[in-house]
Coordinates of C-alpha atoms and ligand atoms in Angstrom, one line a residue:
M236 CA -12.2 -19.0 -19.3
S237 CA -11.0 -17.6 -16.0
I238 CA -8.4 -14.9 -16.0
P239 CA -5.1 -15.9 -14.4
V240 CA -4.3 -14.3 -11.0
T241 CA -1.8 -11.4 -11.1
G242 CA -0.7 -10.1 -7.7
R243 CA 2.0 -7.7 -6.7
F244 CA 4.7 -6.8 -4.2
A245 CA 4.4 -3.0 -3.8
P246 CA 7.1 -2.1 -1.2
S247 CA 8.2 1.5 -0.4
P248 CA 12.0 1.5 -0.6
S249 CA 12.3 3.9 2.5
G250 CA 14.4 1.6 4.6
R251 CA 15.4 -2.0 5.1
M252 CA 12.6 -4.5 4.9
H253 CA 11.4 -5.6 8.3
L254 CA 9.4 -8.7 9.4
G255 CA 6.1 -6.9 9.0
N256 CA 6.7 -6.2 5.3
A257 CA 8.1 -9.8 4.8
F258 CA 4.9 -11.1 6.5
S259 CA 2.7 -9.3 3.8
C260 CA 5.0 -10.4 1.0
L261 CA 5.0 -14.0 2.1
L262 CA 1.2 -14.1 2.2
T263 CA 1.0 -12.3 -1.2
W264 CA 3.4 -14.9 -2.6
L265 CA 1.4 -17.8 -1.2
F266 CA -2.0 -16.4 -2.4
V267 CA -0.7 -15.9 -5.9
R268 CA 1.5 -19.0 -6.3
S269 CA -1.2 -21.3 -4.8
A270 CA -3.4 -20.0 -7.5
G271 CA -0.7 -20.5 -10.2
G272 CA -0.6 -16.8 -10.7
R273 CA 2.1 -14.3 -11.5
I274 CA 3.7 -11.6 -9.3
V275 CA 4.7 -8.0 -10.4
L276 CA 7.2 -6.2 -8.3
R277 CA 6.7 -2.4 -8.2
H278 CA 8.8 0.0 -6.0
E279 CA 6.6 2.6 -4.6
D280 CA 9.1 5.3 -4.4
L281 CA 6.9 8.4 -4.9
D282 CA 8.5 10.3 -2.1
P283 CA 12.1 11.2 -3.3
Q284 CA 13.0 12.4 0.3
R285 CA 12.4 9.0 1.8
C286 CA 13.1 6.5 -1.0
S287 CA 16.2 5.5 -2.8
R288 CA 17.4 3.0 -5.5
E289 CA 19.9 1.5 -3.1
K290 CA 17.1 0.7 -0.7
A291 CA 15.2 -0.8 -3.5
D292 CA 18.1 -3.1 -4.4
L293 CA 18.3 -4.3 -0.8
L294 CA 14.6 -4.9 -0.7
E295 CA 14.9 -7.2 -3.8
E296 CA 17.8 -8.9 -2.2
D297 CA 15.9 -9.6 1.0
L298 CA 12.9 -10.9 -1.0
L299 CA 15.1 -13.3 -2.9
W300 CA 17.0 -14.4 0.3
L301 CA 13.6 -15.5 1.6
G302 CA 12.8 -17.2 -1.8
L303 CA 10.0 -14.8 -2.5
D304 CA 10.4 -14.4 -6.3
W305 CA 8.4 -12.5 -8.9
D306 CA 7.9 -12.6 -12.6
E307 CA 7.9 -9.0 -13.7
G308 CA 9.2 -5.6 -12.7
G309 CA 12.4 -6.1 -10.7
S310 CA 16.0 -7.0 -11.5
R311 CA 14.8 -10.5 -12.3
G312 CA 11.8 -9.6 -14.5
G313 CA 12.9 -7.3 -17.3
E314 CA 12.2 -3.7 -16.9
R315 CA 12.2 -2.5 -13.3
Y316 CA 9.1 -0.6 -12.1
Y317 CA 9.6 2.5 -10.1
Q318 CA 6.7 4.8 -9.5
S319 CA 9.2 7.7 -9.7
N320 CA 9.6 6.8 -13.5
R321 CA 5.9 6.8 -14.1
F322 CA 4.9 10.4 -13.4
D323 CA 3.7 11.0 -17.0
L324 CA 1.2 8.2 -16.6
Y325 CA -0.1 9.6 -13.3
A326 CA -0.3 13.1 -14.9
H327 CA -2.4 11.7 -17.7
Y328 CA -5.0 10.1 -15.4
L329 CA -5.0 13.1 -13.1
N330 CA -5.9 15.2 -16.3
C331 CA -8.7 12.7 -17.1
L332 CA -10.2 13.4 -13.6
D333 CA -9.6 17.1 -14.0
E334 CA -11.6 17.0 -17.3
M335 CA -14.5 15.5 -15.3
G336 CA -14.5 18.7 -13.2
L337 CA -13.6 16.9 -10.0
L338 CA -10.3 18.5 -9.0
Y339 CA -9.6 21.8 -7.3
P340 CA -6.5 23.5 -6.0
C341 CA -6.0 23.4 -2.3
F342 CA -3.7 26.0 -0.6
C343 CA -4.1 24.9 3.0
S344 CA -1.1 24.0 5.0
R345 CA -0.8 21.0 7.2
G346 CA -0.9 23.3 10.2
E347 CA -4.1 25.1 9.0
L348 CA -5.8 21.7 8.6
H349 CA -4.9 20.5 12.1
A350 CA -5.8 24.0 13.5
A351 CA -9.3 23.7 12.0
G352 CA -9.9 20.8 14.4
A353 CA -11.5 18.8 11.7
P354 CA -12.7 15.3 12.6
H355 CA -10.3 12.5 11.6
A356 CA -11.0 10.1 8.9
S357 CA -10.5 6.4 9.4
D358 CA -6.9 6.5 8.5
G359 CA -6.0 9.4 10.9
T360 CA -5.8 12.2 8.3
P361 CA -8.0 15.2 9.0
L362 CA -11.3 15.2 7.2
Y363 CA -10.9 18.2 4.8
P364 CA -13.5 20.9 5.7
G365 CA -13.7 22.0 2.0
T366 CA -12.1 25.5 2.6
C367 CA -10.5 25.8 -0.8
K368 CA -13.5 24.2 -2.7
R369 CA -15.4 27.4 -1.9
L370 CA -12.9 30.0 -3.0
S371 CA -14.0 32.4 -5.6
P372 CA -12.0 32.5 -8.8
A373 CA -10.5 35.8 -7.8
R374 CA -9.4 34.5 -4.4
R375 CA -7.9 31.3 -6.0
A376 CA -5.8 33.4 -8.4
E377 CA -4.5 35.6 -5.5
K378 CA -3.5 32.5 -3.6
A379 CA -2.0 30.8 -6.6
A380 CA 0.4 33.8 -7.1
L381 CA 1.8 33.2 -3.7
R382 CA 1.9 29.5 -3.4
R383 CA 1.8 26.2 -5.4
P384 CA -1.3 24.3 -4.5
A385 CA -2.0 20.7 -3.9
L386 CA -4.8 19.1 -6.0
R387 CA -7.8 17.6 -4.3
I388 CA -10.6 15.6 -5.6
A389 CA -14.2 16.4 -4.6
V390 CA -15.9 13.2 -3.4
P391 CA -19.6 12.6 -3.5
E392 CA -21.9 11.7 -0.6
R393 CA -21.8 8.0 -1.4
V394 CA -21.2 4.9 0.5
I395 CA -18.6 2.5 -1.1
S396 CA -18.5 -1.1 0.1
L397 CA -16.3 -4.0 -0.5
T398 CA -16.2 -7.6 0.6
D399 CA -12.6 -8.2 1.5
G400 CA -11.5 -11.8 1.3
L401 CA -10.2 -11.8 4.8
Q402 CA -11.8 -9.0 6.7
G403 CA -15.4 -9.3 5.3
V404 CA -17.6 -6.3 4.4
Y405 CA -16.2 -2.8 4.8
S406 CA -18.0 0.3 3.9
E407 CA -17.2 4.1 4.0
N408 CA -19.2 7.2 3.2
L409 CA -16.7 9.0 1.1
A410 CA -18.0 12.4 2.1
T411 CA -18.3 11.8 5.9
D412 CA -15.6 9.2 6.6
C413 CA -13.0 10.2 4.1
G414 CA -13.5 13.8 2.7
D415 CA -11.9 15.4 -0.3
F416 CA -8.5 13.9 -0.7
I417 CA -5.2 14.9 -2.2
L418 CA -4.1 13.5 -5.6
R419 CA -1.0 15.6 -6.1
R420 CA 0.8 17.3 -3.3
S421 CA 1.9 20.9 -3.5
D422 CA 5.6 19.9 -4.2
G423 CA 4.3 18.0 -7.3
V424 CA 4.5 14.5 -5.8
F425 CA 1.6 12.3 -6.9
A426 CA -0.4 10.8 -4.1
Y427 CA -0.3 7.1 -3.3
Q428 CA -4.0 6.8 -3.9
L429 CA -3.7 7.8 -7.5
A430 CA -0.5 6.0 -8.3
V431 CA -1.6 2.7 -6.8
V432 CA -4.9 2.7 -8.8
V433 CA -3.2 3.6 -12.1
D434 CA -0.5 1.0 -11.6
D435 CA -2.6 -1.8 -10.4
A436 CA -4.8 -1.3 -13.5
L437 CA -2.0 -0.9 -16.1
M438 CA 0.0 -3.8 -14.6
G439 CA -3.1 -6.0 -14.9
V440 CA -3.2 -6.7 -11.1
N441 CA -6.4 -8.4 -10.2
Q442 CA -5.5 -9.6 -6.7
V443 CA -4.3 -7.3 -3.9
V444 CA -2.9 -8.8 -0.7
R445 CA -1.6 -6.1 1.7
G446 CA -1.6 -4.9 5.3
R447 CA -4.9 -4.3 7.1
D448 CA -3.8 -0.6 7.7
L449 CA -4.7 -0.1 4.0
L450 CA -8.3 -1.3 4.2
S451 CA -9.6 2.2 4.8
S452 CA -7.9 3.4 1.6
T453 CA -9.7 0.8 -0.5
P454 CA -13.1 2.6 -0.9
R455 CA -11.3 5.6 -2.3
Q456 CA -9.3 3.3 -4.7
L457 CA -12.5 1.6 -5.8
W458 CA -14.1 4.9 -6.6
L459 CA -11.1 6.1 -8.5
Q460 CA -11.1 2.9 -10.4
A461 CA -14.8 3.3 -11.3
L462 CA -14.2 6.9 -12.5
L463 CA -11.3 5.9 -14.7
G464 CA -13.0 2.9 -16.1
F465 CA -10.7 0.3 -14.6
D466 CA -11.6 -3.2 -13.2
H467 CA -11.6 -3.7 -9.5
P468 CA -9.1 -6.2 -8.1
A469 CA -10.0 -8.7 -5.4
Y470 CA -8.7 -7.5 -2.0
Y471 CA -7.3 -9.4 0.9
H472 CA -6.2 -7.4 3.9
V473 CA -3.8 -9.3 6.1
P474 CA -3.3 -8.6 9.8
L475 CA -0.5 -6.4 11.0
L476 CA 2.4 -7.3 13.3
L477 CA 2.1 -5.2 16.5
A478 CA 4.7 -4.5 19.3
P479 CA 3.4 -5.3 22.7
D480 CA 2.4 -1.6 23.3
G481 CA 0.0 -1.9 20.3
R482 CA 2.2 0.0 17.8
R483 CA 2.6 -1.4 14.3
L484 CA 5.9 -3.1 14.0
S485 CA 8.2 -0.6 12.2
K486 CA 11.8 0.2 11.3
R487 CA 12.2 1.3 14.9
D488 CA 12.2 -2.2 16.1
G489 CA 15.7 -2.8 14.9
D490 CA 15.9 -6.5 15.7
F491 CA 13.2 -7.1 13.3
D492 CA 14.7 -5.7 10.2
L493 CA 16.0 -8.2 7.7
G494 CA 19.6 -6.9 8.0
A495 CA 19.6 -7.7 11.7
V496 CA 17.8 -11.0 11.2
R497 CA 20.3 -12.1 8.5
A498 CA 23.3 -11.0 10.6
S499 CA 21.9 -13.1 13.5
G500 CA 22.6 -16.2 11.5
A501 CA 19.0 -17.2 11.0
S502 CA 18.2 -19.3 7.9
P503 CA 15.5 -18.3 5.5
E504 CA 13.5 -21.3 6.5
A505 CA 13.6 -20.3 10.2
V506 CA 12.3 -16.8 9.2
L507 CA 9.6 -18.3 7.0
G508 CA 8.7 -20.6 9.9
R509 CA 8.2 -17.7 12.2
L510 CA 6.2 -15.7 9.8
A511 CA 4.1 -18.7 8.8
F512 CA 3.4 -19.5 12.6
W513 CA 2.3 -15.9 13.1
A514 CA 0.0 -16.1 10.1
G515 CA -1.6 -19.2 11.5
L516 CA -0.4 -21.6 8.7
I517 CA 1.6 -23.9 11.0
D518 CA 1.0 -24.9 14.6
R519 CA 4.5 -24.6 15.9
E520 CA 7.4 -22.1 15.1
E521 CA 9.8 -24.3 13.2
A522 CA 11.9 -24.0 10.1
V523 CA 9.8 -24.6 7.0
S524 CA 10.4 -24.3 3.2
L525 CA 8.3 -22.4 0.7
P526 CA 7.2 -25.6 -1.1
E527 CA 6.1 -27.0 2.3
L528 CA 4.1 -23.8 3.0
L529 CA 2.5 -24.0 -0.4
G530 CA 1.3 -27.5 0.5
V531 CA -0.4 -26.3 3.7
F532 CA -1.7 -22.9 2.6
R533 CA -5.4 -22.4 2.8
L534 CA -7.3 -19.1 3.0
D535 CA -9.3 -20.3 6.0
R536 CA -6.2 -20.9 8.0
V537 CA -4.9 -17.3 7.6
R538 CA -5.4 -15.2 10.7
R539 CA -7.7 -12.2 10.5
E540 CA -6.7 -10.4 13.7
D541 CA -3.5 -8.4 14.2
I542 CA -0.6 -10.3 15.9
V543 CA 1.3 -9.0 18.9
V544 CA 4.9 -10.1 18.6
D545 CA 7.5 -10.1 21.4
T546 CA 9.9 -7.4 20.5
G547 CA 12.2 -8.5 23.3
S548 CA 15.5 -6.7 23.8
G549 CA 14.8 -4.7 20.5
Q550 CA 13.0 -2.2 22.8
G551 CA 16.2 -1.5 24.8
Ligands
LIG1278 N1 3.7 0.9 -0.7 C1 2.8 0.5 0.3 C2 3.6 0.1 1.6 O1 4.7 -0.3 1.5 C3 1.9 -0.6 0.0 C4 0.8 -0.1 -0.9 C5 -0.3 -1.2 -1.4 O2 -0.1 -2.4 -1.1 O3 -1.4 -0.8 -1.8 O4 3.0 0.1 2.7

């Protein structure tokens, strides 16, 4: 018997949803619904400085305006899932990794890391040179008296590969492409890499559809899943929407946030049509409904390459 598909929306409620987020959510919805699966909504609000419940409410409202519904985890699905409510769980799994002897405290500041001139890993973060891994116990205690450390996990010299459903084979050597990475920041906030692995596993997520910018996080997540004894979901990394100058479409492109789009009088079907055209699902940009899109959705139609969109007057 095959296991039903469970996918997820995992937005970070740090601002109004923009068309780039809506694009990933639409594709998630189509992947899952076309397989008769269920969708979990989880607000990834780990960073209290940037995220709020009000923004989470607006995100849900924008998803529902587009017709992108879910089955569990938001105002329409029983208990709402906020990562900020799940720190005890992350602490438990962090402790499991600590008991394996894999964690060490890191006292380096961001400035020190950049000054070290370390080569950059694939996602732009500096490759950690291992400074704090080599501290003697006495030196560690001295530093701990002055400053609360972050916690890093020591990665092995190992190549981790996956076959992404859209991007094909992707491999990284954890030691040379990624380096020891942070699982809890010095201010106590758990890292995305840990939270996402714990939540996907505990929420039964077996299909992850998300932006291509996260492909380079996936080997780290696969490795953490293996350490913690979790199953690996199937991954589909969808293209990003880019501004003409090559930047990823972001909240800076004001015309592209759902607030502005809705205020312009556009219908949900017009927005879906635009997203579906960008995704390669329809040949012309025209209004389309979700049931119509479900009818034409096929994996081999989904574009693999990033999409440059005309940001027009939004650039000022
Ligand atoms: N919360 C992340 C974001 O909004 C997505 C994380 C994921 O899909 O794994 O970019």
